[in-house]
Tab-separated table of C-alpha atoms in Angstrom:
chain	number	residue	atom	x	y	z
U	868	MET	CA	0.469	11.992	26.088
U	869	ALA	CA	2.342	14.807	24.631
U	870	PRO	CA	4.283	14.301	20.925
U	871	THR	CA	8.590	13.970	20.594
U	872	THR	CA	10.376	12.539	18.622
U	873	GLU	CA	12.617	10.788	21.460
U	874	ARG	CA	11.944	6.459	20.936
U	875	ASP	CA	11.418	3.940	23.577
U	876	PRO	CA	13.335	1.161	22.415
U	877	GLU	CA	11.130	-0.794	24.370
U	878	LEU	CA	7.498	0.069	23.903
U	879	VAL	CA	5.483	-0.906	21.183
U	880	SER	CA	3.553	1.655	20.167
U	881	THR	CA	0.020	0.432	18.186
U	882	ILE	CA	-1.867	2.632	15.293
U	883	ILE	CA	-5.533	3.046	14.813
U	884	PRO	CA	-6.963	4.723	11.751
U	885	VAL	CA	-10.748	4.913	12.591
U	886	HIS	CA	-13.349	6.095	10.419
U	887	ASN	CA	-17.401	5.894	11.759
U	888	ARG	CA	-16.707	3.073	14.021
U	889	SER	CA	-17.476	3.616	17.203
U	890	ALA	CA	-17.931	0.861	18.450
U	891	LEU	CA	-15.052	-1.633	16.321
U	892	LEU	CA	-12.576	0.773	17.985
U	893	ARG	CA	-13.983	-0.220	21.292
U	894	GLU	CA	-13.351	-3.879	21.017
U	895	ALA	CA	-9.535	-2.881	19.236
U	896	VAL	CA	-8.419	-1.022	21.415
U	897	ALA	CA	-9.043	-3.231	24.547
U	898	SER	CA	-7.345	-5.666	23.020
U	899	VAL	CA	-4.426	-3.577	22.521
U	900	LEU	CA	-4.644	-2.859	26.523
U	901	ALA	CA	-5.368	-6.841	27.181
U	902	GLN	CA	-1.513	-7.328	25.760
U	903	THR	CA	1.090	-9.049	28.122
U	904	TYR	CA	3.744	-7.304	27.471
U	905	ARG	CA	4.564	-3.809	28.163
U	906	PRO	CA	5.020	-0.842	27.802
U	907	ILE	CA	2.641	0.012	24.901
U	908	GLU	CA	0.850	2.763	23.705
U	909	ILE	CA	-1.875	3.588	21.141
U	910	VAL	CA	-2.294	5.926	19.004
U	911	ILE	CA	-5.719	6.495	17.776
U	912	VAL	CA	-6.121	8.864	14.250
U	913	ASP	CA	-10.152	9.861	13.638
U	914	ASP	CA	-10.166	9.916	9.740
U	915	GLY	CA	-12.790	12.922	9.812
U	916	SER	CA	-15.759	10.447	11.544
U	917	THR	CA	-18.944	11.869	11.396
U	918	ASP	CA	-20.553	10.013	13.982
U	919	ASP	CA	-19.846	9.129	17.768
U	920	THR	CA	-16.722	8.253	16.684
U	921	ALA	CA	-14.273	11.001	18.283
U	922	ALA	CA	-16.224	11.171	21.154
U	923	VAL	CA	-15.818	7.837	21.851
U	924	ALA	CA	-12.226	7.674	21.448
U	925	GLU	CA	-11.443	10.519	23.845
U	926	ASP	CA	-13.661	8.945	25.637
U	927	LEU	CA	-10.629	6.051	25.723
U	928	ALA	CA	-8.208	8.249	25.865
U	929	ARG	CA	-9.480	9.602	29.343
U	930	THR	CA	-9.470	6.152	30.494
U	931	SER	CA	-6.104	5.292	29.914
U	932	PRO	CA	-4.740	9.137	29.500
U	933	GLU	CA	-1.076	7.011	30.067
U	934	SER	CA	-1.145	5.100	27.507
U	935	ILE	CA	-3.765	6.233	24.754
U	936	LEU	CA	-3.352	9.191	22.302
U	937	VAL	CA	-5.382	10.917	20.281
U	938	ILE	CA	-5.289	12.889	16.880
U	939	HIS	CA	-8.267	14.236	15.076
U	940	GLN	CA	-7.742	14.846	10.764
U	941	PRO	CA	-10.164	15.499	8.060
U	942	ASN	CA	-10.637	12.889	6.245
U	943	ALA	CA	-7.933	11.794	4.326
U	944	GLY	CA	-8.090	7.450	3.794
U	945	PRO	CA	-6.546	4.792	5.679
U	946	GLY	CA	-2.724	5.399	4.700
U	947	ALA	CA	-2.524	9.055	4.929
U	948	ALA	CA	-4.285	8.406	8.875
U	949	ARG	CA	-1.557	5.844	9.469
U	950	GLN	CA	1.236	8.050	8.564
U	951	ARG	CA	-0.167	10.812	11.190
U	952	GLY	CA	0.007	7.895	13.899
U	953	MET	CA	3.294	7.104	13.245
U	954	ASP	CA	4.609	10.923	13.317
U	955	ARG	CA	3.543	10.724	16.390
U	956	ALA	CA	4.172	7.271	17.934
U	957	ARG	CA	7.076	6.870	19.828
U	958	GLY	CA	7.839	3.054	20.149
U	959	SER	CA	11.024	1.091	18.600
U	960	PHE	CA	8.091	-1.326	17.397
U	961	ILE	CA	5.234	-0.607	15.383
U	962	GLN	CA	1.493	-2.595	14.867
U	963	PHE	CA	-0.547	-1.257	12.967
U	964	LEU	CA	-4.411	-1.904	13.460
U	965	ASP	CA	-7.799	-1.603	11.353
U	966	SER	CA	-10.318	-0.491	13.368
U	967	ASP	CA	-12.455	-3.886	13.436
U	968	ASP	CA	-10.005	-6.144	13.395
U	969	LEU	CA	-8.589	-7.513	16.950
U	970	LEU	CA	-5.253	-8.462	18.318
U	971	LEU	CA	-4.206	-11.660	20.233
U	972	PRO	CA	-3.091	-11.328	23.658
U	973	GLY	CA	0.563	-12.827	23.349
U	974	LYS	CA	1.199	-11.106	20.080
U	975	PHE	CA	3.611	-8.460	20.525
U	976	ALA	CA	5.344	-10.902	23.521
U	977	ALA	CA	6.064	-12.993	21.327
U	978	GLN	CA	6.490	-10.839	17.829
U	979	VAL	CA	8.978	-8.661	20.375
U	980	GLY	CA	10.962	-11.867	21.281
U	981	ALA	CA	11.156	-13.075	17.948
U	982	LEU	CA	12.729	-9.738	16.889
U	983	ARG	CA	15.324	-9.712	19.879
U	984	GLN	CA	16.359	-13.065	20.033
U	985	GLN	CA	16.903	-12.754	15.899
U	986	PRO	CA	18.494	-8.976	15.736
U	987	ASP	CA	18.731	-9.715	11.264
U	988	CYS	CA	14.675	-9.889	11.294
U	989	GLN	CA	13.064	-6.535	10.792
U	990	ILE	CA	9.401	-8.275	10.831
U	991	SER	CA	8.076	-10.468	12.811
U	992	TYR	CA	4.593	-12.414	11.715
U	993	GLY	CA	2.092	-15.188	12.470
U	994	PRO	CA	-0.771	-17.188	12.159
U	995	SER	CA	-3.148	-15.113	12.039
U	996	LEU	CA	-7.075	-15.888	11.838
U	997	GLU	CA	-10.365	-14.750	10.229
U	998	GLU	CA	-14.163	-14.613	11.747
U	999	ASN	CA	-17.050	-14.418	9.342
U	1000	HIS	CA	-19.792	-12.402	11.137
U	1001	SER	CA	-21.744	-13.180	8.667
U	1002	ILE	CA	-22.087	-16.614	9.265
U	1003	GLN	CA	-23.745	-18.430	12.350
U	1004	PRO	CA	-22.735	-19.304	14.413
U	1005	VAL	CA	-19.232	-17.121	14.412
U	1006	GLN	CA	-15.826	-18.821	14.525
U	1007	ARG	CA	-12.791	-18.390	14.239
U	1008	ARG	CA	-10.763	-19.970	11.310
U	1009	GLY	CA	-6.496	-19.985	9.834
U	1010	PRO	CA	-4.557	-19.939	9.904
U	1011	MET	CA	-5.603	-17.181	6.895
U	1012	ARG	CA	-3.682	-16.260	3.447
U	1013	GLY	CA	0.186	-17.747	4.110
U	1014	THR	CA	0.431	-16.250	8.001
U	1015	GLY	CA	0.762	-20.118	8.943
U	1016	GLN	CA	3.547	-20.866	6.862
U	1017	VAL	CA	7.117	-19.656	7.810
U	1018	ARG	CA	9.031	-17.241	5.144
U	1019	THR	CA	12.136	-15.415	5.718
U	1020	THR	CA	11.243	-12.905	2.706
U	1021	LEU	CA	8.541	-11.148	2.165
U	1022	PHE	CA	9.168	-11.592	-1.933
U	1023	PRO	CA	7.941	-13.660	-4.064
U	1024	HIS	CA	5.032	-14.497	-2.916
U	1025	LEU	CA	4.223	-10.602	-2.050
U	1026	LEU	CA	3.861	-10.166	-5.916
U	1027	VAL	CA	0.882	-12.741	-5.721
U	1028	GLU	CA	-1.090	-11.299	-2.953
U	1029	ARG	CA	-0.636	-9.678	0.466
U	1030	TRP	CA	-0.396	-12.575	2.701
U	1031	TRP	CA	-0.509	-11.491	5.730
U	1032	THR	CA	-3.763	-8.655	6.877
U	1033	THR	CA	-2.539	-5.299	8.486
U	1034	SER	CA	-2.408	-6.935	11.787
U	1035	CYS	CA	-0.968	-9.100	11.725
U	1036	PRO	CA	2.947	-8.301	11.194
U	1037	LEU	CA	4.796	-6.251	13.881
U	1038	TYR	CA	7.389	-3.952	12.288
U	1039	ARG	CA	10.690	-2.146	13.443
U	1040	ARG	CA	10.503	1.805	12.915
U	1041	ASP	CA	13.839	2.372	12.111
U	1042	LEU	CA	12.888	-0.322	8.652
U	1043	LEU	CA	9.765	2.111	8.484
U	1044	ASP	CA	11.435	5.384	8.540
U	1045	ARG	CA	13.791	3.885	5.489
U	1046	ILE	CA	11.001	3.197	3.248
U	1047	GLY	CA	9.052	6.025	3.609
U	1048	PRO	CA	5.553	7.237	4.388
U	1049	TRP	CA	2.644	5.809	3.539
U	1050	ARG	CA	0.752	6.747	0.358
U	1051	SER	CA	-2.070	8.320	0.377
U	1052	TRP	CA	-4.617	5.360	-1.488
U	1053	ILE	CA	-7.711	4.393	-1.513
U	1054	ASN	CA	-7.231	1.450	-1.920
U	1055	GLU	CA	-3.657	-0.955	-2.254
U	1056	GLU	CA	-1.891	1.704	-0.574
U	1057	ASP	CA	-1.170	-1.284	2.327
U	1058	TRP	CA	0.368	-3.987	-0.124
U	1059	GLU	CA	2.512	-1.053	-1.667
U	1060	TYR	CA	3.491	-0.561	1.866
U	1061	ASP	CA	4.395	-3.708	2.290
U	1062	ALA	CA	6.059	-4.056	-1.216
U	1063	ARG	CA	8.834	-1.404	0.291
U	1064	ALA	CA	9.446	-3.036	3.046
U	1065	GLY	CA	10.187	-6.356	0.761
U	1066	ALA	CA	12.012	-4.178	-1.894
U	1067	THR	CA	15.131	-3.871	1.498
U	1068	GLY	CA	15.325	-7.816	1.395
U	1069	ALA	CA	14.067	-7.546	5.356
U	1070	ARG	CA	14.294	-10.464	6.863
U	1071	LEU	CA	10.701	-12.357	8.382
U	1072	ALA	CA	10.920	-13.555	12.387
U	1073	TRP	CA	7.986	-16.404	12.128
U	1074	VAL	CA	6.275	-16.934	15.593
U	1075	PRO	CA	3.700	-20.184	15.971
U	1076	GLU	CA	2.186	-18.609	18.386
U	1077	GLU	CA	-1.655	-17.147	17.317
U	1078	VAL	CA	-1.531	-13.168	16.915
U	1079	SER	CA	-4.620	-11.740	15.125
U	1080	VAL	CA	-7.885	-11.984	14.507
U	1081	ARG	CA	-9.462	-10.142	10.882
U	1082	ARG	CA	-12.271	-9.937	10.999
U	1083	ILE	CA	-15.551	-9.750	8.447
U	1084	HIS	CA	-19.122	-8.359	7.195
U	1085	LEU	CA	-18.573	-6.583	10.754
U	1086	ALA	CA	-19.243	-2.831	8.971
U	1087	ASP	CA	-19.671	-1.231	5.030
U	1088	GLY	CA	-18.364	1.101	3.669
U	1089	HIS	CA	-14.909	-0.866	3.013
U	1090	LEU	CA	-12.596	1.258	1.161
U	1091	SER	CA	-11.309	-1.748	-0.548
U	1092	ASP	CA	-15.103	-2.055	-2.217
U	1093	GLU	CA	-16.139	-1.180	-5.989
U	1094	GLY	CA	-12.084	-1.877	-6.312
U	1095	CYS	CA	-12.869	-2.554	-10.260
U	1096	GLU	CA	-15.232	-0.124	-11.311
U	1097	ASP	CA	-14.371	3.110	-8.774
U	1098	PRO	CA	-11.841	5.060	-11.303
U	1099	ARG	CA	-9.795	6.573	-8.593
U	1100	LYS	CA	-9.253	3.573	-6.838
U	1101	LEU	CA	-8.721	1.890	-10.450
U	1102	SER	CA	-5.616	4.834	-10.713
U	1103	HIS	CA	-4.280	3.793	-7.241
U	1104	ARG	CA	-4.206	0.213	-8.186
U	1105	ALA	CA	-2.573	1.177	-11.236
U	1106	LEU	CA	-0.377	3.087	-8.924
U	1107	ALA	CA	0.472	0.646	-6.596
U	1108	GLN	CA	1.145	-2.199	-8.862
U	1109	ALA	CA	3.551	-0.115	-10.812
U	1110	SER	CA	5.553	0.328	-7.638
U	1111	LEU	CA	5.140	-3.909	-6.475
U	1112	PHE	CA	6.965	-4.766	-9.843
U	1113	HIS	CA	9.449	-2.393	-9.052
U	1114	CYS	CA	9.688	-3.306	-5.770
U	1115	ALA	CA	10.001	-7.236	-6.876
U	1116	ARG	CA	13.042	-6.310	-8.942
U	1117	GLN	CA	15.364	-4.732	-5.900
U	1118	ALA	CA	14.008	-7.694	-5.025
U	1119	GLY	CA	15.951	-9.715	-6.916
U	1120	VAL	CA	12.358	-11.828	-7.854
U	1121	ALA	CA	13.546	-12.426	-12.082
U	1122	HIS	CA	11.148	-12.435	-14.766
U	1123	ASP	CA	10.417	-16.099	-15.287
U	1124	THR	CA	8.808	-16.863	-11.875
U	1125	PRO	CA	5.611	-18.342	-11.064
U	1126	GLU	CA	5.006	-15.356	-9.330
U	1127	MET	CA	5.912	-12.935	-12.185
U	1128	ARG	CA	3.660	-15.376	-14.525
U	1129	GLN	CA	1.258	-14.944	-11.977
U	1130	PHE	CA	2.063	-10.781	-11.588
U	1131	VAL	CA	1.607	-9.970	-15.325
U	1132	ARG	CA	-1.852	-12.078	-15.908
U	1133	ALA	CA	-2.642	-9.733	-12.929
U	1134	SER	CA	-1.782	-6.399	-13.916
U	1135	PHE	CA	-3.431	-6.858	-17.855
U	1136	LEU	CA	-6.697	-8.157	-15.966
U	1137	LEU	CA	-6.576	-5.431	-14.434
U	1138	SER	CA	-5.673	-3.079	-17.676
U	1139	ARG	CA	-8.577	-4.420	-19.751
U	1140	GLN	CA	-10.729	-3.837	-16.017
U	1141	CYS	CA	-9.740	-0.258	-16.031
U	1142	GLY	CA	-10.138	-0.141	-19.720
U	1143	LEU	CA	-13.811	-1.159	-19.212
U	1144	ALA	CA	-14.179	2.074	-16.707
U	1145	GLY	CA	-12.669	4.521	-19.391
U	1146	VAL	CA	-10.117	5.026	-17.150
U	1147	ASP	CA	-7.502	5.333	-19.999
U	1148	ASP	CA	-4.129	6.683	-18.376
U	1149	ALA	CA	-4.391	3.406	-16.405
U	1150	SER	CA	-5.499	1.146	-18.249
U	1151	LYS	CA	-2.297	2.195	-21.117
U	1152	SER	CA	0.097	2.069	-18.172
U	1153	LEU	CA	-0.645	-1.126	-16.938
U	1154	PHE	CA	-0.776	-3.019	-20.422
U	1155	GLN	CA	3.092	-1.731	-20.214
U	1156	LEU	CA	3.881	-3.020	-16.729
U	1157	ALA	CA	2.312	-6.086	-18.180
U	1158	ARG	CA	4.423	-6.398	-21.107
U	1159	ALA	CA	7.627	-5.228	-19.081
U	1160	ALA	CA	7.426	-8.266	-16.422
U	1161	SER	CA	7.014	-10.345	-18.656
U	1162	GLY	CA	10.593	-10.216	-19.875
U	1163	ARG	CA	11.762	-10.480	-23.577
U	1164	ARG	CA	12.126	-13.899	-23.991
U	1165	ARG	CA	8.426	-13.935	-23.255
U	1166	LEU	CA	7.128	-10.971	-24.891
U	1167	GLN	CA	8.794	-11.982	-28.336
U	1168	GLN	CA	6.386	-15.417	-28.022
U	1169	SER	CA	3.303	-13.379	-26.746
U	1170	PRO	CA	1.642	-12.397	-29.738
U	1171	GLU	CA	-1.680	-11.978	-27.451
U	1172	PHE	CA	0.053	-8.003	-25.891
U	1173	LEU	CA	0.926	-7.587	-30.318
U	1174	LEU	CA	-2.668	-8.103	-30.553
U	1175	TYR	CA	-3.864	-5.833	-27.993
U	1176	GLY	CA	-1.960	-3.104	-28.740
U	1177	LEU	CA	-3.123	-2.581	-32.134
U	1178	LEU	CA	-6.316	-3.183	-30.784
U	1179	ALA	CA	-6.360	-0.310	-28.728
U	1180	ALA	CA	-4.902	2.109	-31.197
U	1181	LEU	CA	-7.534	0.675	-33.643
U	1182	VAL	CA	-10.692	0.655	-31.233
U	1183	GLY	CA	-9.556	3.258	-27.913
U	1184	TRP	CA	-8.543	1.203	-24.027
U	1185	ARG	CA	-12.342	0.588	-23.880
U	1186	GLY	CA	-12.869	-0.787	-27.156
U	1187	ALA	CA	-9.847	-3.345	-26.305
U	1188	ALA	CA	-11.118	-4.379	-23.301
U	1189	ARG	CA	-14.844	-4.818	-24.573
U	1190	VAL	CA	-13.599	-7.193	-27.133
U	1191	SER	CA	-11.108	-8.913	-24.986
U	1192	LEU	CA	-12.938	-9.757	-22.105
U	1193	GLY	CA	-15.975	-10.553	-23.649
U	1194	LEU	CA	-13.674	-13.028	-25.758
U	1195	ARG	CA	-11.916	-14.320	-22.683
U	1196	ARG	CA	-16.151	-15.063	-21.132
U	1197	LEU	CA	-16.108	-17.599	-24.237
U	1198	MET	CA	-12.827	-19.099	-24.467
U	1199	PRO	CA	-11.057	-22.094	-21.260
U	1200	ARG	CA	-8.898	-21.093	-18.919
U	1201	ARG	CA	-5.665	-20.628	-20.028
U	1202	ASN	CA	-2.262	-19.501	-18.372
U	1203	ALA	CA	-1.866	-16.179	-20.957
U	1204	PRO	CA	-1.237	-13.289	-20.283
């Protein structure tokens, strides 16, 4: 397929970033080709694979040249790979698919249908399942996270968790063009991307059909591993938290909501984890973010921020984190920051 910017109003483009997962890539692509909906295209972005993944991707394209395009690039991470695929996609509907996950056959038919029936909606989602391959026999369970619940907007619950997986939503392309490109981060770039969609007030169309399967323990080296220890990942998580907060405020989420209070606790905990890892800039910025997210009234009522700030000034962010987390393990759980 030749690259073009012309959009097909009926076409669903599936973008699959992949790195060293040749066998899983075949299964992911097969799940897209099994869709009952047409027309479709698949854009595979080989993100600097060092095994036979590049050759497998080219072989898949040869078997379905009318549907599959392969792009090769140096390793840059999933966000950059997804954006590279977006730049070449021709569809008016966009599906992102991780190379170890699967789409269920009726997904596109149900979700495109929902978006056509509800023209004010920009994203469609439905129940997603999970397969844990560390347990035998493997069973599909779900719906996972919040995908079985009917919601009309991403916020406020998006502050608490990314309540769907990458394979679950189907997006209108014009929404994604408005929110801007994927970040070239290696952690929580997917959560931040959806936060920008949520900031627009994007409306959601839920379908009752099961739409996708998240598979875990199939391959080693997930980028989300060691998210509490790796300095680069912690820095990217801090950037994602800051964007998440600003997007939530744009969407109208107030400081006194339960979701915002939970976000404050999570940001403060991540600040301390960054401190332990010696990522001082991220630790400081997350501490300031947690204070800002608390709101003026609640901040005035909580001495913990004041005490922690004074402790950090005295012994540094790593020392403050060690003292605070040590005390936290000794104290009973409570709803403090």
